[in-house]
Tab-separated table of C-alpha atoms and ligand atoms in Angstrom:
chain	number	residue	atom	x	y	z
F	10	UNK	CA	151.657	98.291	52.296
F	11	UNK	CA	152.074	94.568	51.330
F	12	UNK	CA	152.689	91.228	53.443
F	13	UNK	CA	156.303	91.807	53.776
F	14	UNK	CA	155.878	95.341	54.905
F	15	UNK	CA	153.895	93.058	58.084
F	16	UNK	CA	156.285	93.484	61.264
F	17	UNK	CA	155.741	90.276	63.130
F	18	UNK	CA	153.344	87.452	62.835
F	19	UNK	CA	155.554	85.595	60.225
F	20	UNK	CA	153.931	82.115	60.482
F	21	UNK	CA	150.230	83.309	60.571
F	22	UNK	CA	150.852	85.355	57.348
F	23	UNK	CA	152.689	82.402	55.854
F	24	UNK	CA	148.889	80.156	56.495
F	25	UNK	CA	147.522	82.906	54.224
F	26	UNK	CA	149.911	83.296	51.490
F	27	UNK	CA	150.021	79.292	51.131
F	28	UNK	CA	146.551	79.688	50.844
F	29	UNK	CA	146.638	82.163	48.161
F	30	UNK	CA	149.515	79.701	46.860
F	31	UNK	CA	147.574	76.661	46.467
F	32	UNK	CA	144.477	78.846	45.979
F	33	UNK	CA	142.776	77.180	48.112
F	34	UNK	CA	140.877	80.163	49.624
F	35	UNK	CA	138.008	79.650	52.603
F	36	UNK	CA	134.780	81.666	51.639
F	37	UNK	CA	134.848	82.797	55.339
F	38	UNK	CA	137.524	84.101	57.525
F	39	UNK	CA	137.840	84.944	61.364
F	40	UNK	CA	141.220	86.931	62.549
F	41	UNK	CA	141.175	86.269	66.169
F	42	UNK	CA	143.978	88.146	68.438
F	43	UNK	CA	144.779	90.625	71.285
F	44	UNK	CA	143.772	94.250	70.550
F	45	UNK	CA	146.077	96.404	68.418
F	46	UNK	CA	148.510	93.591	67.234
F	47	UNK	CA	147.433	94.488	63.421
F	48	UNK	CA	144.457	92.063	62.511
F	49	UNK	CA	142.628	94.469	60.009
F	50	UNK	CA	145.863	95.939	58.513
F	51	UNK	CA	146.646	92.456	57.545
F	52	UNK	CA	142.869	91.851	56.599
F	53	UNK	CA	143.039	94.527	53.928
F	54	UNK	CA	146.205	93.436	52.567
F	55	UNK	CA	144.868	89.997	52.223
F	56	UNK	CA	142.296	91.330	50.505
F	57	UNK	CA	144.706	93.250	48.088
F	58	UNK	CA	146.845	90.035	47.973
F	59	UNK	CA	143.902	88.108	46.811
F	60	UNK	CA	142.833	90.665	43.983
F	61	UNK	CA	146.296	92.501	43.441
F	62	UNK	CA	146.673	92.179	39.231
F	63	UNK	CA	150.632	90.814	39.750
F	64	UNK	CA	149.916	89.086	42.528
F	65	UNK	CA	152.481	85.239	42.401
F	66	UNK	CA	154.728	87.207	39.869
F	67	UNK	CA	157.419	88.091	42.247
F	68	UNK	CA	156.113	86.993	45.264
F	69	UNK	CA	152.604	85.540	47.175
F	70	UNK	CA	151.974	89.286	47.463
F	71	UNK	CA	150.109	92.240	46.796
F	72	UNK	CA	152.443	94.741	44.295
F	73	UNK	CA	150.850	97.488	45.753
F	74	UNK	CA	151.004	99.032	42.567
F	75	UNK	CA	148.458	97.744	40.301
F	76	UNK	CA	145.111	99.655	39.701
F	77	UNK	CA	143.584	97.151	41.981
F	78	UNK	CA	145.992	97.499	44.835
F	79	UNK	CA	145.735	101.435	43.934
F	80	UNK	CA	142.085	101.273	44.739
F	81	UNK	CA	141.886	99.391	48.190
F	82	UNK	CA	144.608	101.804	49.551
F	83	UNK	CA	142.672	104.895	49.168
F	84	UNK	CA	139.707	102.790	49.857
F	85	UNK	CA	137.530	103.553	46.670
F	86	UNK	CA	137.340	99.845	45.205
F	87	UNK	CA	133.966	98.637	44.704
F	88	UNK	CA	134.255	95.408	45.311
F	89	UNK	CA	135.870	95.621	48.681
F	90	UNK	CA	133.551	96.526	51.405
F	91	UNK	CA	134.413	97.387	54.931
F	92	UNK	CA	131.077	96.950	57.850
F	93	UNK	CA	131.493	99.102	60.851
F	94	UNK	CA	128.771	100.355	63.176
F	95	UNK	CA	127.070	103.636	61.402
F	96	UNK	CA	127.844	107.132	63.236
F	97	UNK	CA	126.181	107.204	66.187
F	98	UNK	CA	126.007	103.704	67.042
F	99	UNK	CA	127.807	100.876	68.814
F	100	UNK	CA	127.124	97.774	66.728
F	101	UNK	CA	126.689	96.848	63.202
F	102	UNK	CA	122.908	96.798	62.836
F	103	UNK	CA	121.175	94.076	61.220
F	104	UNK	CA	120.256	96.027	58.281
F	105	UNK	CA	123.851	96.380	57.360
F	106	UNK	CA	123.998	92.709	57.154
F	107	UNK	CA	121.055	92.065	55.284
F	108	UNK	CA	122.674	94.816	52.906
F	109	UNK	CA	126.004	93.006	53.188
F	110	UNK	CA	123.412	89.500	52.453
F	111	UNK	CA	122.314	90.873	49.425
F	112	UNK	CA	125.696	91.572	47.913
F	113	UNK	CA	127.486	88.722	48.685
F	114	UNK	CA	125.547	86.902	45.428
F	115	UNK	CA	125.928	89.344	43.114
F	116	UNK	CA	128.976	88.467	41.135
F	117	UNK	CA	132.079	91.537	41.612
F	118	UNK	CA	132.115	93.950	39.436
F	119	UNK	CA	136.208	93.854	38.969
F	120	UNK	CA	137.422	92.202	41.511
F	121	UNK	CA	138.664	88.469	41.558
F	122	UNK	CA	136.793	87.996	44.499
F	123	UNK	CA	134.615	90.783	46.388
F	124	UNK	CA	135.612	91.026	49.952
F	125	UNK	CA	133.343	91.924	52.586
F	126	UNK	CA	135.080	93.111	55.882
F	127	UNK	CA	133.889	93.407	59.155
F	128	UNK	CA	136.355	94.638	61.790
F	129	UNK	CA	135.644	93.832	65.741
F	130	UNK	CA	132.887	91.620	64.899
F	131	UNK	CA	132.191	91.062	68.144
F	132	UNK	CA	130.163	94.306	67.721
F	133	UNK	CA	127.938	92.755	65.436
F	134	UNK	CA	124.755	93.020	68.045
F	135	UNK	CA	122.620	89.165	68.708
F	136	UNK	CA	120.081	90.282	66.161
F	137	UNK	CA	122.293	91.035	63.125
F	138	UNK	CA	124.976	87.768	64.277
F	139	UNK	CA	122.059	85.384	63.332
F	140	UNK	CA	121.530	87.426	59.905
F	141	UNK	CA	125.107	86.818	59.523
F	142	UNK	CA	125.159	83.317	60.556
F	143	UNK	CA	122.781	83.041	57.483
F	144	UNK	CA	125.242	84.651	55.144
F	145	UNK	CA	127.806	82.350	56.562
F	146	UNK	CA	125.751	78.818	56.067
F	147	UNK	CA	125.506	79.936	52.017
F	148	UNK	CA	128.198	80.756	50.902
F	149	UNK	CA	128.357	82.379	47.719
F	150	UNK	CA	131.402	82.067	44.615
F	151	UNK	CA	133.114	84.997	44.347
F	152	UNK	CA	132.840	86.596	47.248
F	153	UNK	CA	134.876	86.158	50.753
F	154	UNK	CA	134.189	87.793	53.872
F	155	UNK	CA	136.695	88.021	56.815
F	156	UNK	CA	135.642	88.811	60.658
F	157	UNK	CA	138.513	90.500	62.945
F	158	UNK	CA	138.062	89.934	67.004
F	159	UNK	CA	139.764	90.297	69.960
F	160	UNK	CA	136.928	88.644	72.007
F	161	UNK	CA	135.824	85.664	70.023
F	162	UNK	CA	133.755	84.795	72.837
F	163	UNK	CA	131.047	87.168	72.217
F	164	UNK	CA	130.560	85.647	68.698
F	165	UNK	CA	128.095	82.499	68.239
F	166	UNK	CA	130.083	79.456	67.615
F	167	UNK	CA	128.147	78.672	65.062
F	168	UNK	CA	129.569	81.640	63.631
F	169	UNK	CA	133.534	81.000	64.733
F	170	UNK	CA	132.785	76.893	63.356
F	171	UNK	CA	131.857	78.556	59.431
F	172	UNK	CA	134.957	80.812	59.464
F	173	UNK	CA	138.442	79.200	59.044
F	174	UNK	CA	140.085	80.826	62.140
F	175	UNK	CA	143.675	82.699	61.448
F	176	UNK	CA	145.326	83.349	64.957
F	177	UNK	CA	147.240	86.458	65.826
F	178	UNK	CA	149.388	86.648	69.222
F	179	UNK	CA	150.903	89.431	70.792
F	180	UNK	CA	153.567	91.094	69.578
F	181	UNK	CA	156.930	90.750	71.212
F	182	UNK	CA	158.610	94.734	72.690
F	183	UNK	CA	161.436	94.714	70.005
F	184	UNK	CA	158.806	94.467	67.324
F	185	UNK	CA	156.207	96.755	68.863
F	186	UNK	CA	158.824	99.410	69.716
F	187	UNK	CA	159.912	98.974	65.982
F	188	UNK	CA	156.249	99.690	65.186
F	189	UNK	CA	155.819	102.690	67.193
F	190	UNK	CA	159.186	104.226	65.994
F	191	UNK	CA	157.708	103.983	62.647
F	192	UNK	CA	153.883	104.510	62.848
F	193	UNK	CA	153.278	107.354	65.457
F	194	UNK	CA	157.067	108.746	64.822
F	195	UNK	CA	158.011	108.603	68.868
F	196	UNK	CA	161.513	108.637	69.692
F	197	UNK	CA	163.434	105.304	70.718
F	198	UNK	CA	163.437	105.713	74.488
F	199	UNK	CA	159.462	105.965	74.718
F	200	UNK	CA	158.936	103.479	71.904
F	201	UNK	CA	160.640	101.052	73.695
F	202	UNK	CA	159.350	101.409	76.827
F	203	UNK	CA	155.216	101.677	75.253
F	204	UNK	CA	156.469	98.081	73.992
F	205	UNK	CA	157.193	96.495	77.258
F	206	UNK	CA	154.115	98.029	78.350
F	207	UNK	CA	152.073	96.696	75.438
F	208	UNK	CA	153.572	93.404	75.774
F	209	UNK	CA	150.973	92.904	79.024
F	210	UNK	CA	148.269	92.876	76.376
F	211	UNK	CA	146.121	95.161	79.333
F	212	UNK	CA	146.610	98.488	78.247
F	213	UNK	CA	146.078	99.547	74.126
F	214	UNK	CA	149.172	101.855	74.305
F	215	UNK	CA	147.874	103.860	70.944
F	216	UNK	CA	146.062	105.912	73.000
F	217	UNK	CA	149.495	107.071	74.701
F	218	UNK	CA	151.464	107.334	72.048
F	219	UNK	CA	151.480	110.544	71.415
F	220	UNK	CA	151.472	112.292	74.719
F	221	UNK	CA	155.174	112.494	76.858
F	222	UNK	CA	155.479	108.691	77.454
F	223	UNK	CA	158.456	109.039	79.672
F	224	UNK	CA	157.491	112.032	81.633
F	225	UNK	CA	154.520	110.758	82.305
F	226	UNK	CA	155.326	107.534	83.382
F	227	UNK	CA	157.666	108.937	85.711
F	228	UNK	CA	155.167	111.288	87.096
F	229	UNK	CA	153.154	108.288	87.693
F	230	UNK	CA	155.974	106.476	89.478
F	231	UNK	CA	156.850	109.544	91.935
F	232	UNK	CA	153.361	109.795	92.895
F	233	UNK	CA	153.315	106.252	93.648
F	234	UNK	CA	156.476	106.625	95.922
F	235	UNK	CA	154.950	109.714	97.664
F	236	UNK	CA	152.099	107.251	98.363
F	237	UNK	CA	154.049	104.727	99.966
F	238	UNK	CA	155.516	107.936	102.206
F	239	UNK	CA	152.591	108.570	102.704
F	240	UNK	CA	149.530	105.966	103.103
F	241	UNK	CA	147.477	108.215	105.034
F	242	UNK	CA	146.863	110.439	101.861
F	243	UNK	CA	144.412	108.751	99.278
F	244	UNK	CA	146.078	106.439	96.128
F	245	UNK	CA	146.137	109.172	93.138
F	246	UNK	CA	144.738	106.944	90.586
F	247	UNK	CA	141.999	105.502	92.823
F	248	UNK	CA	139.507	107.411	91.037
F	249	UNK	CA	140.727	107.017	87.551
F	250	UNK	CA	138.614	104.961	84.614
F	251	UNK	CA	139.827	101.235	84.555
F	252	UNK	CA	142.099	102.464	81.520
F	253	UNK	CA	143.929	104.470	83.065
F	254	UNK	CA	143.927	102.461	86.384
F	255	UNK	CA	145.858	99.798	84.285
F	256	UNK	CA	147.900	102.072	82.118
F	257	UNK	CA	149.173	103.309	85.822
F	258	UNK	CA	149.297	99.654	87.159
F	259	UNK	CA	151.333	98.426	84.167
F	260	UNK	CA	154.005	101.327	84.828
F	261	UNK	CA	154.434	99.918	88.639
F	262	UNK	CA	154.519	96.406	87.371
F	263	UNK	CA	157.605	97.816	85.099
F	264	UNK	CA	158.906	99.726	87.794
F	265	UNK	CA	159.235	96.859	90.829
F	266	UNK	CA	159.714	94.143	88.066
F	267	UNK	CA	163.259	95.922	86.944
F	268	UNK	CA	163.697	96.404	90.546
F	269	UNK	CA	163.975	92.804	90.750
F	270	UNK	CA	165.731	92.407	88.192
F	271	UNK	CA	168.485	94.593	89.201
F	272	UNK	CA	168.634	92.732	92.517
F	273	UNK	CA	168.945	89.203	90.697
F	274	UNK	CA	171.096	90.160	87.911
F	275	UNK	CA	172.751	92.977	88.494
F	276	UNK	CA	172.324	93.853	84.911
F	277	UNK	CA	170.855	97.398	84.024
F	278	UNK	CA	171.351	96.530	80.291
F	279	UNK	CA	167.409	93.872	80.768
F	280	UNK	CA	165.681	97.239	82.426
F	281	UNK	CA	162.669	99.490	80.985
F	282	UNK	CA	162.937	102.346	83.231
F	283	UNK	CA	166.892	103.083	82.042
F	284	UNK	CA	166.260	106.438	82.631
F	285	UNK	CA	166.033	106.071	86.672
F	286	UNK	CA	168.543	104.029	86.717
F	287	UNK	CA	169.722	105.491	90.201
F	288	UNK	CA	166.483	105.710	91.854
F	289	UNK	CA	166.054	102.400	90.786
F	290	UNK	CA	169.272	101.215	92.635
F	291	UNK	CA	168.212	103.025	95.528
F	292	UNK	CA	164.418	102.057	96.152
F	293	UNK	CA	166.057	98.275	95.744
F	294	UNK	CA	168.501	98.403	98.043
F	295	UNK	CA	165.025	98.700	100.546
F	296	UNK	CA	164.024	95.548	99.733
F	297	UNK	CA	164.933	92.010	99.242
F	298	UNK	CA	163.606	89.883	95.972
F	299	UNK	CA	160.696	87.984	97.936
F	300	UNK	CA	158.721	91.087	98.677
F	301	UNK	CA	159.773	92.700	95.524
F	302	UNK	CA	158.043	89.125	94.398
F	303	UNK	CA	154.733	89.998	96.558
F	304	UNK	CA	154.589	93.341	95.227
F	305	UNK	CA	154.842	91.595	91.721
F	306	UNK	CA	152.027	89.273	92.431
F	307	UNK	CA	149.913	91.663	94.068
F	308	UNK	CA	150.077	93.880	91.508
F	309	UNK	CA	149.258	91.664	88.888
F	310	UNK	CA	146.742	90.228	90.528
F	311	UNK	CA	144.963	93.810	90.855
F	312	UNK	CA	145.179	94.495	87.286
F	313	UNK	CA	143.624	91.028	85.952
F	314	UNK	CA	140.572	91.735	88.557
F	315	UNK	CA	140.050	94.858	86.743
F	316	UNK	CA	140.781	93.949	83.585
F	317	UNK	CA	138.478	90.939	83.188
F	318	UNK	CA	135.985	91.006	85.724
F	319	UNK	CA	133.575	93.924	87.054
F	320	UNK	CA	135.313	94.322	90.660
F	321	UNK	CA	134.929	97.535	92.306
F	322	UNK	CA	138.071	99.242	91.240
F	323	UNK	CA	138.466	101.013	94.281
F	324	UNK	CA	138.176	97.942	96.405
F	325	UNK	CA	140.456	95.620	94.573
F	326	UNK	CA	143.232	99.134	94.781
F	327	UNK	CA	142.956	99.727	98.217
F	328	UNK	CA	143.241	95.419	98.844
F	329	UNK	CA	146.653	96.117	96.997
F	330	UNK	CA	148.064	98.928	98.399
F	331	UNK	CA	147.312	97.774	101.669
F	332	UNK	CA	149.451	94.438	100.360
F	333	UNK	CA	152.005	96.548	98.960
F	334	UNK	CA	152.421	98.593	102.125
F	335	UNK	CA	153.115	95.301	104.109
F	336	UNK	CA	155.473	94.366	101.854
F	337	UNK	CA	157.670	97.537	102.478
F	338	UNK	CA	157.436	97.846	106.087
F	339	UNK	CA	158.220	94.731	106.009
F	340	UNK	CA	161.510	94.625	103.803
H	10	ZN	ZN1	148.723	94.956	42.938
């Protein structure tokens, strides 16, 4: 895998390869981004860019070829070093960065530069971020160490102001479907439609990717119109982990959002759920666009509670089914 082979993120790659053009490479660097948008993949192949033996020939590349390339990608090169939390445990301790301290000096063995890797930084635990705030503040020739996050927040910013900071954004559904196709192998329909669902940046949609995607989310839709049938029976994901509350949550925000969409455009060709095309048709013609809208809002609304603050779940669900129940007597 090389830059080019990157789907997506064309100007933040192009920042590092003019980097490795005008070699003007920071000692310290922090890729900061949503979840699962491809941070450490493009991490290592910085770090294969940086050392690759043909790198600037063709292109501001890695050849993937090259005995050093050859090493990273079956992760046996000496020089290159990734830091994750030992077995057992959920942070990097602050021996492994007094380890990591140690190394940084020592000159690499074969590399151009060593590189010294620590995905999700952000579990780097208090104790070992001031070891590593240390490592930061002297900075050592020949070596180069790169922090990925998603939640830059729970770093020092005394660590985030040493680091030159390389921002990643979401990816937009036509590349992330194009991922999917080609990394988990899942067939168009469900690749696109894991996409749009990614594309909320509130559910990491690897861990669905290789279950019945559209099955599934249509199970998850029926249930949600037997609800609405039925209020007096319980919400079937009320007692679901927060994961699953918002991998449900994002399916109805599909579902009533290409609802509306029908209703204002009257263009199937914009929808997700192309499959239910019909029932789609029908639970619109229910309801006009303004409580469609509501529904929208309350919806969202639900899923940003429980994705970024500690509500009670089961509160902040039953606040929006009550909302969404109005809505539809209503309309
Ligand atoms: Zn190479």
């Amino acid at each position: 895998m090389s830059f080019k082979q990157i789907l997506g993120h064309k100007d933040t790659i192009n920042i590092l390869q003019n980097t490795l053009l005008k070699n003007r490479l920071a000692h310290a660097y922090l890729f900061q981004g949503p979840e699962g948008v491809g941070k450490l993949f493009s991490a290592i192949n910085f770090a294969k860019a940086i050392n690759c033996l043909n790198m600037g020939k063709d292109s501001v590349d890695c050849c993937d070829g090259c005995e050093s390339c050859k090493k990273i990608n079956s992760s046996s090169h000496i020089d290159i070093n990734i830091i994750k939390p030992l077995k057992g445990k959920s942070g990097v301790s602050i021996e492994q960065i007094r380890q990591m301290q140690s190394q940084v000096s020592l000159r690499p063995y074969e590399a151009r530069q060593k590189v010294f890797l620590i995905p999700d930084a952000e579990l780097v635990n208090n104790q070992a971020q001031s070891a590593l705030l240390k490592t930061l503040e002297e900075p050592a020739a020949g070596s180069i160490i790169i922090l990925t996050t998603s939640s830059p927040e729970s770093l020092l910013g005394t660590i985030i102001s040493r680091c030159q900071v390389v921002k990643f954004y979401h990816l937009s559904p036509g590349v992330n479907s194009d991922i999917l196709s080609r990394r988990f192998g899942i067939e168009a329909d469900s690749a696109r439609f894991l996409s749009h669902i990614a594309s909320t940046g509130m559910v990491d949609i690897s861990t669905h990717a290789d279950i019945d995607v559209m099955n599934e989310k249509n199970r998850i839709i029926d249930a949600f119109m037997g609800f609405l049938d039925r209020p007096q029976k319980e919400l079937f994901f009320l007692k679901s982990s927060s994961d699953e509350v918002l991998w449900c949550l994002s399916i109805l925000l599909w579902w009533y959002r290409d609802m509306l969409i029908l209703k204002e455009t009257l263009s199937p060709d914009m929808i997700v759920n192309k499959d239910r095309l019909r029932d789609l048709e029908l639970c619109a013609s229910g309801y006009n666009s303004a409580h469609i809208g509501q529904i929208i809002n309350s919806i969202t609304g639900a899923s940003q509670l429980i994705a970024e603050t500690n509500v009670n779940i089961k509160l902040a669900l039953t606040v929006m089914a009550a909302d969404i129940l109005r809505e539809a007597r209503y309309a």
